[in-house]
Short mmCIF file of C-alpha atoms and ligand atoms in Angstrom, two decimals:
data_model
loop_
_atom_site.label_atom_id
_atom_site.label_comp_id
_atom_site.label_asym_id
_atom_site.label_seq_id
_atom_site.Cartn_x
_atom_site.Cartn_y
_atom_site.Cartn_z
CA MET T 604 -5.90 43.09 46.24
CA GLN T 605 -7.48 41.17 43.09
CA GLY T 606 -5.41 41.51 40.07
CA ARG T 607 -2.38 42.71 41.98
CA MET T 608 0.53 42.36 39.51
CA LEU T 609 3.64 40.46 41.08
CA GLN T 610 6.86 42.55 40.93
CA ARG T 611 10.01 40.75 39.64
CA PRO T 612 13.01 41.63 41.74
CA ALA T 613 14.67 44.69 40.58
CA GLU T 614 17.92 43.10 39.33
CA SER T 615 16.28 40.80 37.10
CA ASP T 616 15.08 41.89 33.62
CA PRO T 617 11.52 40.45 32.72
CA THR T 618 12.09 40.55 29.18
CA ALA T 619 15.51 38.56 29.22
CA ASP T 620 15.58 35.09 27.49
CA VAL T 621 16.05 32.30 29.88
CA PRO T 622 19.71 31.19 29.37
CA CYS T 623 19.52 27.84 27.55
CA GLU T 624 23.34 27.12 27.59
CA SER T 625 22.98 25.52 31.07
CA VAL T 626 19.95 24.39 32.53
CA ASP T 627 21.29 24.60 36.04
CA VAL T 628 21.96 28.15 35.52
CA ALA T 629 18.51 28.67 34.24
CA ILE T 630 16.86 26.91 37.15
CA ALA T 631 19.00 28.98 39.34
CA ASP T 632 17.54 32.03 37.70
CA VAL T 633 14.02 30.55 38.30
CA ARG T 634 14.74 30.14 41.96
CA GLN T 635 16.12 33.79 42.23
CA PHE T 636 12.95 35.13 40.72
CA ILE T 637 10.41 32.77 42.57
CA ASP T 638 11.81 32.46 46.02
CA PRO T 639 11.42 36.16 47.16
CA LEU T 640 7.93 36.13 45.82
CA LEU T 641 7.29 32.81 47.95
CA GLU T 642 8.92 34.65 50.90
CA GLU T 643 6.78 37.47 50.54
CA ALA T 644 3.71 35.29 50.37
CA VAL T 645 4.73 33.50 53.86
CA ASN T 646 5.53 36.92 55.40
CA ALA T 647 2.19 38.21 54.48
CA LEU T 648 0.42 35.55 56.68
CA ASP T 649 1.02 37.81 59.65
CA LEU T 650 -2.05 36.56 61.51
CA ALA T 651 -0.97 32.87 61.32
CA PRO T 652 0.48 31.35 64.43
CA GLN T 653 4.05 31.77 64.39
CA ARG T 654 5.14 28.17 64.62
CA LEU T 655 2.77 27.32 61.75
CA ARG T 656 4.24 30.12 59.62
CA GLU T 657 7.81 28.93 60.35
CA SER T 658 6.69 25.42 59.07
CA ILE T 659 5.42 26.78 55.97
CA ARG T 660 8.40 28.76 55.37
CA TYR T 661 10.58 25.71 56.12
CA ALA T 662 8.77 23.50 53.64
CA LEU T 663 8.14 26.24 50.78
CA LEU T 664 11.57 27.72 50.81
CA ALA T 665 13.62 24.47 51.28
CA PRO T 666 16.19 24.09 48.52
CA GLY T 667 14.35 22.20 45.97
CA LYS T 668 14.85 22.36 42.20
CA ARG T 669 11.83 24.56 41.46
CA LEU T 670 10.90 22.63 38.46
CA ARG T 671 7.30 23.42 38.54
CA PRO T 672 7.77 27.17 38.74
CA ALA T 673 10.31 26.75 35.77
CA LEU T 674 7.78 24.75 33.63
CA THR T 675 5.26 27.41 34.32
CA LEU T 676 7.27 30.41 33.52
CA TRP T 677 9.03 28.88 30.52
CA ALA T 678 5.58 27.60 29.11
CA SER T 679 4.55 31.27 29.40
CA ASP T 680 7.85 32.39 27.80
CA ALA T 681 7.42 29.89 25.02
CA CYS T 682 3.93 31.44 24.25
CA GLY T 683 5.15 34.91 24.31
CA GLY T 684 3.66 35.61 27.71
CA ASP T 685 4.39 38.08 30.53
CA ARG T 686 6.56 36.76 33.41
CA GLN T 687 4.65 38.84 35.92
CA ALA T 688 1.19 37.37 34.89
CA ALA T 689 2.83 33.74 34.90
CA ALA T 690 4.51 34.22 38.44
CA ALA T 691 1.27 33.68 40.31
CA GLY T 692 0.83 30.22 38.62
CA ALA T 693 4.27 29.45 39.28
CA MET T 694 4.10 30.18 42.94
CA ALA T 695 0.77 28.33 43.27
CA VAL T 696 2.23 25.12 41.75
CA GLU T 697 5.29 25.21 44.24
CA MET T 698 2.89 25.68 47.14
CA ILE T 699 0.67 22.47 45.98
CA HIS T 700 4.04 20.60 45.49
CA ALA T 701 5.50 21.57 48.87
CA TYR T 702 2.46 20.51 50.64
CA SER T 703 2.38 17.26 48.70
CA LEU T 704 6.03 16.53 49.89
CA VAL T 705 5.30 17.33 53.48
CA HIS T 706 2.37 15.08 53.67
CA ASP T 707 4.03 12.25 51.64
CA ASP T 708 6.77 12.30 54.15
CA LEU T 709 4.48 11.73 57.15
CA PRO T 710 4.69 8.66 59.21
CA ALA T 711 1.16 7.49 57.91
CA MET T 712 2.55 7.62 54.32
CA ASP T 713 6.32 7.27 53.31
CA ASP T 714 7.67 7.92 56.86
CA ASP T 715 10.76 9.87 55.68
CA ASP T 716 13.20 11.86 57.74
CA LEU T 717 15.08 13.54 54.91
CA ARG T 718 13.79 15.68 52.26
CA ARG T 719 15.52 18.23 49.90
CA GLY T 720 18.71 17.53 52.10
CA ARG T 721 17.33 18.53 55.61
CA PRO T 722 15.05 16.83 58.07
CA THR T 723 11.54 16.36 56.92
CA CYS T 724 8.96 19.05 58.11
CA HIS T 725 7.41 16.52 60.72
CA ARG T 726 10.92 15.98 62.04
CA ALA T 727 11.93 19.55 62.26
CA PHE T 728 8.64 20.50 63.79
CA ASP T 729 6.12 17.80 64.76
CA GLU T 730 3.62 15.79 62.99
CA ALA T 731 0.53 17.78 63.83
CA THR T 732 2.36 21.08 62.64
CA ALA T 733 3.38 19.24 59.49
CA ILE T 734 -0.31 18.23 58.81
CA LEU T 735 -1.39 21.66 59.48
CA CYS T 736 1.50 23.13 57.31
CA GLY T 737 0.28 21.08 54.35
CA ASP T 738 -3.34 22.06 55.00
CA ALA T 739 -2.41 25.65 54.90
CA LEU T 740 -0.33 25.53 51.75
CA GLN T 741 -3.22 24.31 49.86
CA PRO T 742 -5.61 27.43 50.18
CA LEU T 743 -2.46 29.50 50.12
CA ALA T 744 -1.86 28.26 46.47
CA PHE T 745 -5.55 29.15 45.40
CA ALA T 746 -5.46 32.55 47.28
CA THR T 747 -2.15 33.45 45.39
CA LEU T 748 -4.03 32.96 42.06
CA VAL T 749 -7.18 34.71 43.21
CA ARG T 750 -4.87 37.61 44.69
CA HIS T 751 -2.57 38.26 41.63
CA LEU T 752 -4.69 37.32 38.51
CA PRO T 753 -7.64 39.10 36.90
CA PRO T 754 -10.99 37.47 38.08
CA ASP T 755 -11.74 35.52 34.88
CA THR T 756 -8.15 34.24 34.52
CA ALA T 757 -8.08 33.40 38.20
CA GLY T 758 -11.28 31.25 38.02
CA ARG T 759 -9.86 29.27 35.30
CA ALA T 760 -6.41 28.95 36.98
CA CYS T 761 -8.16 27.64 40.13
CA GLY T 762 -9.91 25.10 38.02
CA ILE T 763 -6.74 23.85 36.52
CA LEU T 764 -5.09 23.62 39.84
CA ALA T 765 -7.92 21.97 41.51
CA SER T 766 -8.16 19.41 39.02
CA ALA T 767 -4.41 18.55 39.16
CA ALA T 768 -4.43 18.52 42.98
CA GLY T 769 -7.57 16.45 43.75
CA ALA T 770 -8.88 13.02 44.00
CA GLU T 771 -8.74 12.30 40.48
CA ALA T 772 -5.10 13.53 40.12
CA LEU T 773 -2.44 13.96 42.61
CA VAL T 774 -4.35 12.85 45.84
CA GLY T 775 -5.92 9.92 43.93
CA GLY T 776 -2.45 8.95 42.49
CA GLN T 777 -1.13 8.91 46.06
CA ALA T 778 -3.92 6.76 47.38
CA GLU T 779 -3.48 4.28 44.29
CA ASP T 780 0.26 4.26 44.91
CA LEU T 781 -0.32 3.30 48.69
CA ALA T 782 -2.78 0.82 47.70
CA ALA T 783 -0.45 -0.67 45.02
CA GLU T 784 2.36 -0.93 47.64
CA GLN T 785 0.04 -2.93 49.92
CA ALA T 786 -0.91 -5.17 47.06
CA THR T 787 2.63 -5.85 46.15
CA ALA T 788 3.39 -6.54 49.97
CA GLU T 789 0.60 -9.08 49.90
CA THR T 790 2.23 -10.73 46.44
CA ASP T 791 -1.13 -9.83 44.75
CA ALA T 792 1.24 -8.59 41.94
CA ALA T 793 2.54 -12.17 41.40
CA ASN T 794 -0.93 -12.86 39.82
CA THR T 795 -0.84 -9.85 37.61
CA SER T 796 0.72 -9.68 34.22
CA PRO T 797 3.77 -7.34 33.72
CA GLU T 798 1.78 -5.44 31.08
CA SER T 799 -1.03 -4.60 33.41
CA GLN T 800 1.31 -3.94 36.23
CA LEU T 801 3.00 -1.27 33.82
CA ALA T 802 -0.15 0.21 32.88
CA ARG T 803 -1.23 0.47 36.62
CA LEU T 804 2.10 2.23 37.39
CA GLU T 805 1.83 4.63 34.34
CA GLN T 806 -1.64 5.54 35.55
CA ILE T 807 -0.29 6.17 39.14
CA HIS T 808 2.58 8.43 37.69
CA ARG T 809 0.08 10.38 35.36
CA CYS T 810 -1.95 11.00 38.52
CA LYS T 811 0.44 11.35 41.27
CA THR T 812 3.32 13.53 39.54
CA GLY T 813 2.23 14.07 35.98
CA ALA T 814 -0.97 15.94 36.61
CA LEU T 815 0.66 18.71 38.53
CA PHE T 816 3.40 19.06 35.82
CA LEU T 817 0.61 19.36 33.30
CA ALA T 818 -1.12 21.98 35.36
CA CYS T 819 2.19 23.96 35.25
CA LEU T 820 2.12 23.93 31.48
CA ARG T 821 -1.60 24.86 31.42
CA LEU T 822 -1.18 27.73 33.80
CA GLY T 823 1.70 29.02 31.80
CA GLY T 824 -0.21 28.69 28.47
CA LEU T 825 -3.37 30.26 30.28
CA THR T 826 -1.62 33.44 31.58
CA ALA T 827 0.22 33.88 28.26
CA GLY T 828 -3.16 33.68 26.32
CA ALA T 829 -1.78 30.65 24.25
CA SER T 830 -3.28 29.58 21.01
CA SER T 831 -4.99 26.21 20.83
CA GLU T 832 -2.13 25.00 18.68
CA GLN T 833 0.37 26.19 21.40
CA LEU T 834 -1.72 24.57 24.11
CA GLN T 835 -1.87 21.32 22.32
CA ALA T 836 2.05 21.37 22.16
CA LEU T 837 2.08 22.08 25.86
CA GLU T 838 -0.07 19.10 26.63
CA ILE T 839 2.05 16.79 24.44
CA TYR T 840 5.09 18.14 26.25
CA GLY T 841 3.63 17.75 29.57
CA ALA T 842 2.43 14.16 29.25
CA ALA T 843 5.89 12.99 28.00
CA PHE T 844 8.05 15.33 30.42
CA GLY T 845 5.81 13.94 33.30
CA LEU T 846 6.55 10.27 32.71
CA ALA T 847 10.11 10.87 31.77
CA PHE T 848 10.66 12.75 35.15
CA GLN T 849 9.08 9.89 37.17
CA ILE T 850 11.10 7.20 35.43
CA ALA T 851 14.20 9.21 35.97
CA ASP T 852 13.21 9.51 39.60
CA ASP T 853 12.75 5.71 40.02
CA LEU T 854 16.33 5.31 38.40
CA LEU T 855 17.70 7.81 40.86
CA ASP T 856 16.20 5.94 43.68
CA ALA T 857 17.63 2.62 42.21
CA GLU T 858 21.09 4.03 41.41
CA GLY T 859 21.71 7.55 43.14
CA THR T 860 23.12 8.57 46.31
CA GLU T 861 21.70 10.21 49.13
CA GLU T 862 24.14 13.11 49.05
CA THR T 863 23.26 13.98 45.51
CA VAL T 864 19.50 13.26 45.46
CA GLY T 865 18.80 14.86 49.15
CA LYS T 866 16.56 12.14 50.29
CA ARG T 867 16.89 8.52 51.27
CA VAL T 868 17.42 6.29 48.22
CA GLY T 869 16.84 2.54 47.73
CA LYS T 870 13.64 2.87 49.59
CA ASP T 871 11.37 1.69 46.60
CA ALA T 872 13.28 -1.85 46.31
CA ALA T 873 13.34 -2.17 50.13
CA ARG T 874 9.57 -1.70 50.12
CA GLY T 875 8.99 -3.94 47.16
CA LYS T 876 7.44 -0.97 45.31
CA LEU T 877 6.24 -0.99 41.92
CA THR T 878 8.68 0.98 39.77
CA PHE T 879 9.80 1.10 36.16
CA PRO T 880 13.19 -0.43 37.01
CA SER T 881 11.67 -3.23 38.91
CA LEU T 882 9.19 -4.04 36.09
CA VAL T 883 11.36 -3.46 33.01
CA GLY T 884 14.91 -3.26 34.21
CA ILE T 885 17.34 -0.43 34.35
CA ASP T 886 18.36 -0.30 30.53
CA ALA T 887 14.72 -0.37 29.30
CA SER T 888 13.71 2.27 31.93
CA ARG T 889 16.33 4.64 30.75
CA ALA T 890 15.85 4.02 27.02
CA ARG T 891 11.98 4.91 27.79
CA ALA T 892 12.85 8.02 29.74
CA HIS T 893 15.12 9.17 26.78
CA ALA T 894 12.53 8.49 24.14
CA LEU T 895 9.89 10.33 26.25
CA ALA T 896 12.32 13.31 26.51
CA ALA T 897 12.85 13.31 22.90
CA GLU T 898 9.14 13.43 22.35
CA ALA T 899 8.70 16.43 24.82
CA GLU T 900 11.65 18.16 23.02
CA HIS T 901 9.94 17.53 19.77
CA ALA T 902 6.69 19.11 20.94
CA CYS T 903 8.66 22.35 21.62
CA GLN T 904 9.52 22.89 17.89
CA ILE T 905 6.56 24.97 17.22
CA PHE T 906 7.65 27.72 19.76
CA GLY T 907 11.13 28.23 17.99
CA THR T 908 13.83 29.64 20.07
CA ARG T 909 11.23 30.71 22.78
CA GLY T 910 10.73 26.96 23.46
CA LYS T 911 14.31 26.25 23.98
CA PRO T 912 14.35 26.32 27.86
CA LEU T 913 11.47 23.70 27.95
CA ALA T 914 13.14 21.47 25.19
CA ALA T 915 16.58 21.76 27.33
CA LEU T 916 14.78 20.86 30.58
CA ALA T 917 13.16 17.77 28.94
CA SER T 918 16.72 16.56 28.26
CA TRP T 919 18.15 17.75 31.49
CA ILE T 920 15.60 15.72 33.64
CA VAL T 921 16.71 12.51 32.19
CA HIS T 922 20.40 13.08 32.56
CA ARG T 923 20.38 14.58 36.00
CA ASN T 924 21.80 13.07 39.19
CA HIS T 925 19.56 14.90 41.68
C1 LIG E 627 0.57 13.37 49.97
C2 LIG E 627 -1.43 14.09 48.53
C3 LIG E 627 0.05 13.54 48.61
C4 LIG E 627 0.69 13.56 47.50
C5 LIG E 627 1.97 13.06 47.41
C6 LIG E 627 4.03 14.11 44.85
C7 LIG E 627 3.87 13.20 45.88
C8 LIG E 627 2.40 12.75 46.05
C9 LIG E 627 4.75 12.40 46.76
C10 LIG E 627 6.10 12.89 46.54
C11 LIG E 627 7.01 11.67 46.85
C12 LIG E 627 7.79 11.46 45.68
C13 LIG E 627 9.28 11.25 45.92
C14 LIG E 627 7.45 11.39 44.42
C15 LIG E 627 8.20 11.14 43.23
C16 LIG E 627 8.07 12.21 42.48
C17 LIG E 627 8.33 13.53 42.94
C18 LIG E 627 7.19 14.15 43.15
C19 LIG E 627 9.49 13.92 43.53
C20 LIG E 627 9.89 15.26 44.12
O1 LIG E 627 9.90 16.21 42.98
P1 LIG E 627 11.13 17.15 42.79
O2 LIG E 627 12.33 16.09 42.44
O3 LIG E 627 11.49 17.66 44.20
O4 LIG E 627 10.82 18.11 41.70
P2 LIG E 627 12.12 19.11 44.58
O5 LIG E 627 12.49 18.83 46.10
O6 LIG E 627 13.34 19.34 43.72
O7 LIG E 627 10.98 20.12 44.34
#
């Protein structure tokens, strides 16, 4: 099955430009493209125990924004790549993202009962099933890359994703975040300067959320055969986008409502968690997020009109209410 190309659903035109007038419409288009492919990947797990397979379906196909597939596909579009080749990367990043949410919501971590507007996986199923669901989504991501990409590209794609998901990135960032929360609770933070707290927070965000966003852009660039100049622009975009996203996420937790955000809000403050608003205030956080979004937009200039969806998303991410 190696190198098997993914088929775009018949009603979609693979050469069509992503509509830029409305990012909401463009994201809906990505969801329409990627969800049937994700569903197909779950359906193909026909030897998996039924309850486990249903938990994977529940977590993976929950109504999330599909930002990571959008970034992967639009990075590929920006570099003139083929949507079908980029699709495997787009599926794989969403699988890793879905696993991280399921595990993050567990009682041993954030202990949440609401995610993407519905009960969290361990609430809808049970804790052991949620752990196994996350465990199963990780190899599924790598198997998806191996299954659908030519061997050399698949190897490089697996390397990109493994670095983003591992102990020096996503998992490490989560560990650091939990440790920082503990330190804040023990008033350790009171003895640390605001500058070093901010530096620590940015490092946590770079690992916990930024690394996977960067992987999306790198995978889109890889499957599109991007030039080194294009890859460099994607790196700049990804670093700025990741931090802008996280600051906006902190602001939503501070100011958003449960109905629009689809998860519990106000949790960060209740836990005394280190966040941008708690360190520098709401206005300075918003200003920083907007400056980062502008930086990301600027990085898209070398792509011309092909880079418009990425540029529009950077602005959307700091203006959204969900
Ligand atoms: C458990 C290894 C492990 C890692 C968890 C990503 C993560 C690390 C935790 C998620 C918790 C969280 C709310 C982080 C803040 C940023 C974030 C990743 C938000 C969710 O991403 P969205 O807004 O979600 O793209 P949707 O549901 O739209 O896909």
